[in-house]
Amino acid sequence: MTLPQTTPLQIGPHTVTPPVVLAPMAGITNAPFRTLCREFSGGKGLFVSEMITTRALVERNEKTMQLVHFDASEKPRSIQLYGVDPSTVGKAVRMIADEDLADHVDLNFGCPVPKVTRKGGGSALPYKRHLLRAILREAVGNAGSLPVTIKMRKGIDDDHLTYLDAGRIAVEEGVTAVALHGRTASQHYGGTADWDAIARLKEAVTEIPVLGNGDIWCADDAVRMMRETGCDGVVVGRGCLGRPWLFGDLVNAFEGGAGQARPTLREVTAVMRRHAELLGEWLGDERRGVIDFRKHVAWYTKGFALGAQSRQRLALSSSLAELDEHLGALDLDQPWPDGAEGPRGRTAGTKRVVLPDGWLGDPYDTTVAVDADAESDTSGG
């Protein structure tokens, strides 16, 4: 596939080569998973933490403080923040800058889950243009030398699109780059991502990099998105679930190489074992690490002939020894299966977006206020 014409992706002072970003995913892109992806990429690309709630950060919630801990090898350190109150967002960004907690701050305006949108957060928030502007102004104004970026969706639904206005507001408030998931909140993760919207945003926002997100399942998809939309980089989310080696494929593709990783089941299980071990070390408890790893089993083993009982045993493992036993019982000489490609993760179709009462009134309402409890007291999901 012909490579698109690209220039190095600049996120403030950070050059991201190739122009590939790991999307923040709650419960997924913790330090162990970022380590795996970074190892396969040879350290190339940008790897963003899972979502950090601004209030929890400011209040130094114990779980949140663990989530903002980065390995010494992670450079640049990238944090995604979720917030709905301009003042609290500003305090959180100032804390990150003053205490050298990260090198880059991304703001979440893309989450479509009801517990977030019903409080006016995530993908619901850009509909209130002045609230969006106030949050961005506080974030950029308190960031010092740290670059601030945003990740967003097209809008709430097809009748309430916000991405073009949000892109212009981001430019005006000094945001360094914008990433667009080519779906509305009502689509959640169903249907097909609208890459044409990414192209339209790129045409409307020329001053800063525009990154595209949605339906990148292999390296060829990333190259094709950049060629078809003209975007400056790609953000990879569900495509790397159970496939951290995708980042090696992406580096290879953008550097002009051919082919993609097609690991045998033996090679896949070695990555699974390392992933579970890293989680245990990170959590300080082997059992907790293996239990947390359970959600990854189906993604890693998709397409392989395991059988329902073997999958169930793997998904119920509670120790590394137990995981080793179940992995060792598999037919590890299986080659990479043809059915292993394609969508992974949540694929639910269109849903009504849960919003605060009256949210879809005047999008330029300057009196809009969010509830005091709009931010949960924990991070990561």
Tab-separated table of C-alpha atoms in Angstrom:
chain	number	residue	atom	x	y	z
A	1	MET	CA	0.000	0.000	0.000
A	2	THR	CA	1.316	3.442	-0.970
A	3	LEU	CA	2.345	5.481	2.032
A	4	PRO	CA	0.656	8.875	2.496
A	5	GLN	CA	2.773	12.005	2.391
A	6	THR	CA	3.411	12.825	6.044
A	7	THR	CA	5.358	15.304	8.074
A	8	PRO	CA	6.524	14.486	11.595
A	9	LEU	CA	3.664	14.751	14.068
A	10	GLN	CA	4.388	17.451	16.630
A	11	ILE	CA	2.599	17.397	19.974
A	12	GLY	CA	4.108	20.557	21.418
A	13	PRO	CA	7.835	19.860	21.770
A	14	HIS	CA	7.367	16.120	21.227
A	15	THR	CA	7.938	14.607	17.798
A	16	VAL	CA	5.843	11.461	17.370
A	17	THR	CA	7.299	9.172	14.710
A	18	PRO	CA	5.537	7.322	13.252
A	19	PRO	CA	2.383	9.417	13.819
A	20	VAL	CA	0.672	6.741	15.891
A	21	VAL	CA	-1.047	7.205	19.262
A	22	LEU	CA	-2.417	4.582	21.653
A	23	ALA	CA	-5.943	5.686	22.554
A	24	PRO	CA	-6.687	5.986	26.262
A	25	MET	CA	-9.044	3.146	27.236
A	26	ALA	CA	-10.469	2.771	30.732
A	27	GLY	CA	-9.187	-0.341	32.465
A	28	ILE	CA	-6.909	-1.167	29.536
A	29	THR	CA	-4.139	1.364	28.891
A	30	ASN	CA	-2.527	1.106	32.293
A	31	ALA	CA	1.247	0.956	32.692
A	32	PRO	CA	1.587	-2.795	31.935
A	33	PHE	CA	-0.331	-2.594	28.660
A	34	ARG	CA	1.532	0.537	27.609
A	35	THR	CA	4.784	-1.303	28.328
A	36	LEU	CA	3.824	-4.155	25.994
A	37	CYS	CA	2.741	-1.836	23.183
A	38	ARG	CA	5.874	0.264	23.555
A	39	GLU	CA	8.124	-2.804	23.497
A	40	PHE	CA	6.597	-4.000	20.226
A	41	SER	CA	6.947	-0.530	18.693
A	42	GLY	CA	10.570	-0.187	19.722
A	43	GLY	CA	9.615	2.844	21.796
A	44	LYS	CA	8.141	4.698	18.818
A	45	GLY	CA	4.740	6.407	19.026
A	46	LEU	CA	2.765	8.034	21.828
A	47	PHE	CA	1.053	5.967	24.528
A	48	VAL	CA	-1.684	7.631	26.583
A	49	SER	CA	-2.786	6.634	30.088
A	50	GLU	CA	-6.298	5.528	30.877
A	51	MET	CA	-8.736	8.242	31.921
A	52	ILE	CA	-7.879	10.233	35.042
A	53	THR	CA	-10.703	12.113	36.771
A	54	THR	CA	-9.629	15.657	37.576
A	55	ARG	CA	-11.317	15.851	40.964
A	56	ALA	CA	-9.790	12.548	42.025
A	57	LEU	CA	-6.372	13.794	40.981
A	58	VAL	CA	-6.704	17.085	42.835
A	59	GLU	CA	-7.887	15.199	45.931
A	60	ARG	CA	-5.003	12.711	45.533
A	61	ASN	CA	-7.224	9.650	45.473
A	62	GLU	CA	-5.035	6.596	46.127
A	63	LYS	CA	-6.124	4.656	43.033
A	64	THR	CA	-5.712	7.731	40.861
A	65	MET	CA	-2.210	8.434	42.120
A	66	GLN	CA	-1.222	4.890	41.135
A	67	LEU	CA	-2.654	5.408	37.652
A	68	VAL	CA	-0.540	8.530	37.065
A	69	HIS	CA	2.679	6.689	37.894
A	70	PHE	CA	4.802	6.125	34.795
A	71	ASP	CA	7.690	3.768	34.211
A	72	ALA	CA	11.038	5.530	33.861
A	73	SER	CA	11.246	4.382	30.241
A	74	GLU	CA	7.998	6.116	29.237
A	75	LYS	CA	8.841	9.265	27.329
A	76	PRO	CA	6.880	11.343	26.751
A	77	ARG	CA	4.536	10.619	29.658
A	78	SER	CA	0.979	11.204	28.512
A	79	ILE	CA	-2.087	11.607	30.771
A	80	GLN	CA	-5.701	11.810	29.712
A	81	LEU	CA	-7.946	13.864	31.991
A	82	TYR	CA	-11.722	13.805	32.324
A	83	GLY	CA	-13.427	16.804	33.857
A	84	VAL	CA	-16.553	18.923	33.612
A	85	ASP	CA	-15.741	21.860	35.886
A	86	PRO	CA	-13.326	24.447	34.433
A	87	SER	CA	-11.813	25.338	37.800
A	88	THR	CA	-11.149	21.727	38.768
A	89	VAL	CA	-9.687	20.936	35.344
A	90	GLY	CA	-7.399	23.947	35.699
A	91	LYS	CA	-6.247	22.818	39.148
A	92	ALA	CA	-5.562	19.291	37.896
A	93	VAL	CA	-3.501	20.513	34.933
A	94	ARG	CA	-1.590	22.929	37.181
A	95	MET	CA	-0.839	20.031	39.554
A	96	ILE	CA	0.498	17.919	36.690
A	97	ALA	CA	2.697	20.764	35.489
A	98	ASP	CA	3.948	21.877	38.908
A	99	GLU	CA	4.701	18.354	40.160
A	100	ASP	CA	6.123	17.067	36.853
A	101	LEU	CA	3.594	14.236	36.683
A	102	ALA	CA	3.502	14.095	32.877
A	103	ASP	CA	4.820	15.663	29.671
A	104	HIS	CA	1.493	15.897	27.814
A	105	VAL	CA	-2.154	16.316	28.811
A	106	ASP	CA	-5.065	15.053	26.720
A	107	LEU	CA	-8.661	15.985	27.568
A	108	ASN	CA	-11.512	13.495	27.198
A	109	PHE	CA	-14.516	14.751	25.248
A	110	GLY	CA	-15.253	11.416	23.590
A	111	CYS	CA	-16.520	8.998	26.226
A	112	PRO	CA	-20.090	7.881	25.328
A	113	VAL	CA	-20.991	5.803	28.401
A	114	PRO	CA	-24.177	6.836	30.251
A	115	LYS	CA	-22.549	7.380	33.642
A	116	VAL	CA	-20.434	10.105	31.994
A	117	THR	CA	-22.882	11.697	29.525
A	118	ARG	CA	-25.783	11.859	31.999
A	119	LYS	CA	-23.699	14.370	33.956
A	120	GLY	CA	-22.789	16.395	30.885
A	121	GLY	CA	-19.299	14.951	30.509
A	122	GLY	CA	-17.379	13.160	27.794
A	123	SER	CA	-18.973	13.293	24.347
A	124	ALA	CA	-21.939	15.303	25.685
A	125	LEU	CA	-19.869	18.278	26.814
A	126	PRO	CA	-18.838	19.898	23.486
A	127	TYR	CA	-22.516	20.616	22.773
A	128	LYS	CA	-22.247	23.412	25.358
A	129	ARG	CA	-19.762	25.513	23.429
A	130	HIS	CA	-19.028	28.066	26.145
A	131	LEU	CA	-18.439	25.381	28.768
A	132	LEU	CA	-16.036	23.646	26.392
A	133	ARG	CA	-14.218	26.920	25.797
A	134	ALA	CA	-13.972	27.634	29.536
A	135	ILE	CA	-12.495	24.199	30.237
A	136	LEU	CA	-9.944	24.494	27.433
A	137	ARG	CA	-8.972	28.002	28.545
A	138	GLU	CA	-8.352	26.816	32.113
A	139	ALA	CA	-6.424	23.755	30.948
A	140	VAL	CA	-4.135	25.593	28.538
A	141	GLY	CA	-3.711	28.525	30.914
A	142	ASN	CA	-2.492	26.255	33.718
A	143	ALA	CA	-0.376	23.881	31.631
A	144	GLY	CA	2.772	25.976	31.490
A	145	SER	CA	4.976	24.428	28.818
A	146	LEU	CA	2.950	21.199	28.613
A	147	PRO	CA	1.021	20.639	25.380
A	148	VAL	CA	-2.738	20.135	25.768
A	149	THR	CA	-4.686	18.058	23.238
A	150	ILE	CA	-8.290	16.868	23.035
A	151	LYS	CA	-10.038	13.708	21.868
A	152	MET	CA	-13.667	14.000	20.822
A	153	ARG	CA	-16.482	12.435	18.809
A	154	LYS	CA	-18.545	13.879	15.969
A	155	GLY	CA	-21.256	14.923	18.385
A	156	ILE	CA	-24.155	13.570	20.388
A	157	ASP	CA	-26.038	12.207	17.368
A	158	ASP	CA	-26.484	13.078	13.699
A	159	ASP	CA	-28.830	15.935	14.623
A	160	HIS	CA	-26.411	17.429	17.156
A	161	LEU	CA	-22.949	17.428	15.595
A	162	THR	CA	-20.278	19.417	17.398
A	163	TYR	CA	-16.880	18.443	16.034
A	164	LEU	CA	-16.317	21.339	13.634
A	165	ASP	CA	-17.222	23.966	16.231
A	166	ALA	CA	-15.165	22.142	18.851
A	167	GLY	CA	-12.176	22.010	16.523
A	168	ARG	CA	-12.282	25.771	15.939
A	169	ILE	CA	-12.702	26.478	19.658
A	170	ALA	CA	-9.708	24.245	20.372
A	171	VAL	CA	-7.548	26.228	17.953
A	172	GLU	CA	-8.686	29.543	19.414
A	173	GLU	CA	-7.895	28.424	22.970
A	174	GLY	CA	-4.374	27.202	22.220
A	175	VAL	CA	-4.887	23.437	22.088
A	176	THR	CA	-1.945	21.672	20.426
A	177	ALA	CA	-3.794	18.934	18.489
A	178	VAL	CA	-7.280	17.439	18.122
A	179	ALA	CA	-8.254	13.793	17.643
A	180	LEU	CA	-11.620	12.798	16.210
A	181	HIS	CA	-13.333	9.442	16.628
A	182	GLY	CA	-15.537	9.242	13.565
A	183	ARG	CA	-18.660	8.235	15.468
A	184	THR	CA	-21.324	10.056	17.432
A	185	ALA	CA	-22.038	9.300	21.072
A	186	SER	CA	-25.270	7.576	20.061
A	187	GLN	CA	-23.320	5.126	17.905
A	188	HIS	CA	-21.157	4.045	20.852
A	189	TYR	CA	-18.882	1.521	19.073
A	190	GLY	CA	-21.357	0.204	16.514
A	191	GLY	CA	-21.591	0.719	12.798
A	192	THR	CA	-18.751	2.100	10.720
A	193	ALA	CA	-16.557	5.042	11.632
A	194	ASP	CA	-17.113	8.088	9.445
A	195	TRP	CA	-13.688	8.838	8.014
A	196	ASP	CA	-15.205	11.593	5.844
A	197	ALA	CA	-15.822	13.568	9.041
A	198	ILE	CA	-12.118	13.310	9.848
A	199	ALA	CA	-11.359	14.727	6.396
A	200	ARG	CA	-13.827	17.585	6.948
A	201	LEU	CA	-12.233	18.426	10.286
A	202	LYS	CA	-8.798	18.430	8.684
A	203	GLU	CA	-10.068	20.884	6.052
A	204	ALA	CA	-11.557	23.141	8.748
A	205	VAL	CA	-8.634	22.978	11.177
A	206	THR	CA	-5.366	23.727	9.430
A	207	GLU	CA	-3.397	25.381	12.219
A	208	ILE	CA	-2.795	22.282	14.378
A	209	PRO	CA	-2.524	18.537	13.764
A	210	VAL	CA	-5.752	16.560	13.314
A	211	LEU	CA	-5.647	12.889	14.258
A	212	GLY	CA	-8.124	10.251	13.126
A	213	ASN	CA	-9.624	7.454	15.204
A	214	GLY	CA	-12.047	4.648	14.448
A	215	ASP	CA	-11.918	1.233	12.739
A	216	ILE	CA	-8.146	0.836	12.600
A	217	TRP	CA	-7.833	-2.933	12.915
A	218	CYS	CA	-4.513	-3.395	11.131
A	219	ALA	CA	-1.614	-1.290	9.909
A	220	ASP	CA	-3.040	-1.020	6.401
A	221	ASP	CA	-6.146	0.629	7.871
A	222	ALA	CA	-3.985	3.315	9.483
A	223	VAL	CA	-2.137	4.040	6.255
A	224	ARG	CA	-5.418	4.117	4.333
A	225	MET	CA	-7.036	6.499	6.837
A	226	MET	CA	-4.193	8.974	6.503
A	227	ARG	CA	-4.207	8.756	2.733
A	228	GLU	CA	-7.999	9.127	2.407
A	229	THR	CA	-8.561	11.833	5.027
A	230	GLY	CA	-5.319	13.806	4.986
A	231	CYS	CA	-5.122	13.550	8.773
A	232	ASP	CA	-1.783	14.062	10.474
A	233	GLY	CA	-1.767	10.890	12.550
A	234	VAL	CA	-3.871	8.026	13.824
A	235	VAL	CA	-5.195	7.062	17.240
A	236	VAL	CA	-5.560	3.306	17.746
A	237	GLY	CA	-8.030	1.971	20.298
A	238	ARG	CA	-9.922	-1.327	20.114
A	239	GLY	CA	-7.731	-2.561	17.269
A	240	CYS	CA	-4.904	-3.314	19.696
A	241	LEU	CA	-7.001	-5.219	22.250
A	242	GLY	CA	-5.216	-8.535	22.581
A	243	ARG	CA	-2.875	-7.328	19.827
A	244	PRO	CA	-0.123	-5.163	21.364
A	245	TRP	CA	2.134	-6.244	18.478
A	246	LEU	CA	-0.065	-4.078	16.212
A	247	PHE	CA	2.244	-1.202	17.154
A	248	GLY	CA	5.165	-3.090	15.657
A	249	ASP	CA	3.112	-3.537	12.475
A	250	LEU	CA	2.315	0.187	12.451
A	251	VAL	CA	5.961	1.186	12.775
A	252	ASN	CA	6.861	-1.266	10.025
A	253	ALA	CA	4.133	0.028	7.704
A	254	PHE	CA	4.957	3.706	8.186
A	255	GLU	CA	8.647	3.028	7.673
A	256	GLY	CA	7.959	1.345	4.353
A	257	GLY	CA	8.099	-2.286	5.422
A	258	ALA	CA	5.791	-5.059	4.252
A	259	GLY	CA	3.786	-7.716	6.026
A	260	GLN	CA	2.340	-7.963	9.501
A	261	ALA	CA	2.859	-10.067	12.591
A	262	ARG	CA	1.122	-13.442	12.441
A	263	PRO	CA	2.177	-15.075	15.709
A	264	THR	CA	1.512	-18.713	16.486
A	265	LEU	CA	-0.570	-19.534	19.531
A	266	ARG	CA	2.659	-20.350	21.375
A	267	GLU	CA	3.922	-16.825	20.708
A	268	VAL	CA	0.564	-15.309	21.664
A	269	THR	CA	0.477	-17.186	24.969
A	270	ALA	CA	3.967	-15.925	25.798
A	271	VAL	CA	2.664	-12.360	25.454
A	272	MET	CA	-0.399	-13.261	27.530
A	273	ARG	CA	1.795	-14.633	30.312
A	274	ARG	CA	3.981	-11.527	30.320
A	275	HIS	CA	0.931	-9.260	30.354
A	276	ALA	CA	-0.508	-11.037	33.401
A	277	GLU	CA	2.852	-10.957	35.165
A	278	LEU	CA	3.293	-7.228	34.523
A	279	LEU	CA	-0.187	-6.552	35.914
A	280	GLY	CA	0.656	-8.453	39.090
A	281	GLU	CA	3.885	-6.519	39.555
A	282	TRP	CA	2.107	-3.225	38.941
A	283	LEU	CA	-0.725	-3.988	41.356
A	284	GLY	CA	1.632	-5.479	43.910
A	285	ASP	CA	-0.424	-8.676	44.054
A	286	GLU	CA	-0.131	-11.651	41.702
A	287	ARG	CA	-3.733	-12.775	42.224
A	288	ARG	CA	-5.146	-9.317	41.507
A	289	GLY	CA	-2.977	-9.090	38.409
A	290	VAL	CA	-4.189	-12.418	36.987
A	291	ILE	CA	-7.796	-11.563	37.791
A	292	ASP	CA	-7.427	-8.201	36.064
A	293	PHE	CA	-5.917	-9.989	33.080
A	294	ARG	CA	-9.016	-12.175	32.624
A	295	LYS	CA	-10.786	-9.574	30.480
A	296	HIS	CA	-7.961	-9.792	27.921
A	297	VAL	CA	-8.220	-13.566	27.351
A	298	ALA	CA	-10.943	-13.490	24.691
A	299	TRP	CA	-9.161	-10.744	22.754
A	300	TYR	CA	-5.821	-12.555	22.681
A	301	THR	CA	-7.317	-15.907	21.708
A	302	LYS	CA	-9.841	-14.729	19.119
A	303	GLY	CA	-9.855	-17.036	16.113
A	304	PHE	CA	-7.767	-19.807	17.662
A	305	ALA	CA	-9.305	-23.275	18.171
A	306	LEU	CA	-9.410	-23.508	21.961
A	307	GLY	CA	-12.835	-24.841	22.817
A	308	ALA	CA	-15.296	-23.374	25.290
A	309	GLN	CA	-13.907	-25.226	28.316
A	310	SER	CA	-10.336	-24.106	27.699
A	311	ARG	CA	-11.435	-20.499	27.273
A	312	GLN	CA	-13.442	-20.676	30.469
A	313	ARG	CA	-10.540	-22.116	32.447
A	314	LEU	CA	-8.227	-19.376	31.194
A	315	ALA	CA	-10.790	-16.711	32.058
A	316	LEU	CA	-11.116	-18.059	35.615
A	317	SER	CA	-7.408	-18.315	36.412
A	318	SER	CA	-6.396	-16.760	39.731
A	319	SER	CA	-2.621	-17.287	39.801
A	320	LEU	CA	0.273	-17.376	37.355
A	321	ALA	CA	0.743	-21.080	38.053
A	322	GLU	CA	-2.891	-21.730	37.200
A	323	LEU	CA	-2.630	-19.596	34.084
A	324	ASP	CA	0.540	-21.468	33.049
A	325	GLU	CA	-1.226	-24.797	33.507
A	326	HIS	CA	-4.170	-23.793	31.323
A	327	LEU	CA	-1.988	-22.200	28.653
A	328	GLY	CA	0.269	-25.248	28.557
A	329	ALA	CA	-2.696	-27.525	27.890
A	330	LEU	CA	-3.477	-25.789	24.596
A	331	ASP	CA	-2.371	-26.851	21.124
A	332	LEU	CA	0.364	-24.224	21.017
A	333	ASP	CA	1.535	-25.053	17.503
A	334	GLN	CA	-1.565	-23.523	15.942
A	335	PRO	CA	-0.691	-20.916	13.285
A	336	TRP	CA	-2.234	-17.481	13.199
A	337	PRO	CA	-5.891	-18.043	12.232
A	338	ASP	CA	-7.621	-16.279	9.357
A	339	GLY	CA	-10.502	-15.399	11.685
A	340	ALA	CA	-8.319	-13.433	14.081
A	341	GLU	CA	-8.612	-10.116	12.270
A	342	GLY	CA	-11.368	-7.553	12.449
A	343	PRO	CA	-13.383	-5.811	15.173
A	344	ARG	CA	-12.780	-6.485	18.844
A	345	GLY	CA	-14.220	-5.007	21.986
A	346	ARG	CA	-17.644	-3.427	22.361
A	347	THR	CA	-19.702	-3.230	19.170
A	348	ALA	CA	-23.188	-2.324	20.472
A	349	GLY	CA	-25.233	-0.301	18.003
A	350	THR	CA	-27.044	3.011	18.236
A	351	LYS	CA	-28.430	3.968	21.638
A	352	ARG	CA	-30.185	6.988	23.041
A	353	VAL	CA	-27.605	9.183	24.732
A	354	VAL	CA	-28.403	9.828	28.379
A	355	LEU	CA	-28.070	13.563	29.041
A	356	PRO	CA	-28.828	16.023	31.836
A	357	ASP	CA	-32.342	17.478	31.728
A	358	GLY	CA	-32.551	20.265	29.179
A	359	TRP	CA	-29.037	19.681	27.868
A	360	LEU	CA	-30.100	19.966	24.229
A	361	GLY	CA	-31.449	23.470	24.728
A	362	ASP	CA	-29.374	26.474	23.758
A	363	PRO	CA	-25.872	25.200	22.872
A	364	TYR	CA	-24.511	28.673	23.627
A	365	ASP	CA	-26.095	28.955	27.068
A	366	THR	CA	-23.603	30.792	29.268
A	367	THR	CA	-25.347	29.830	32.516
A	368	VAL	CA	-24.979	26.066	32.131
A	369	ALA	CA	-23.569	24.468	35.244
A	370	VAL	CA	-22.722	20.874	35.969
A	371	ASP	CA	-23.687	19.035	39.144
A	372	ALA	CA	-21.193	18.996	41.969
A	373	ASP	CA	-21.084	15.203	41.736
A	374	ALA	CA	-20.576	15.148	37.976
A	375	GLU	CA	-17.081	13.752	38.419
A	376	SER	CA	-16.767	10.410	40.120
A	377	ASP	CA	-14.171	10.173	42.864
A	378	THR	CA	-12.187	7.494	41.057
A	379	SER	CA	-10.334	7.216	37.781
A	380	GLY	CA	-9.866	4.564	35.150
A	381	GLY	CA	-13.473	3.961	34.183
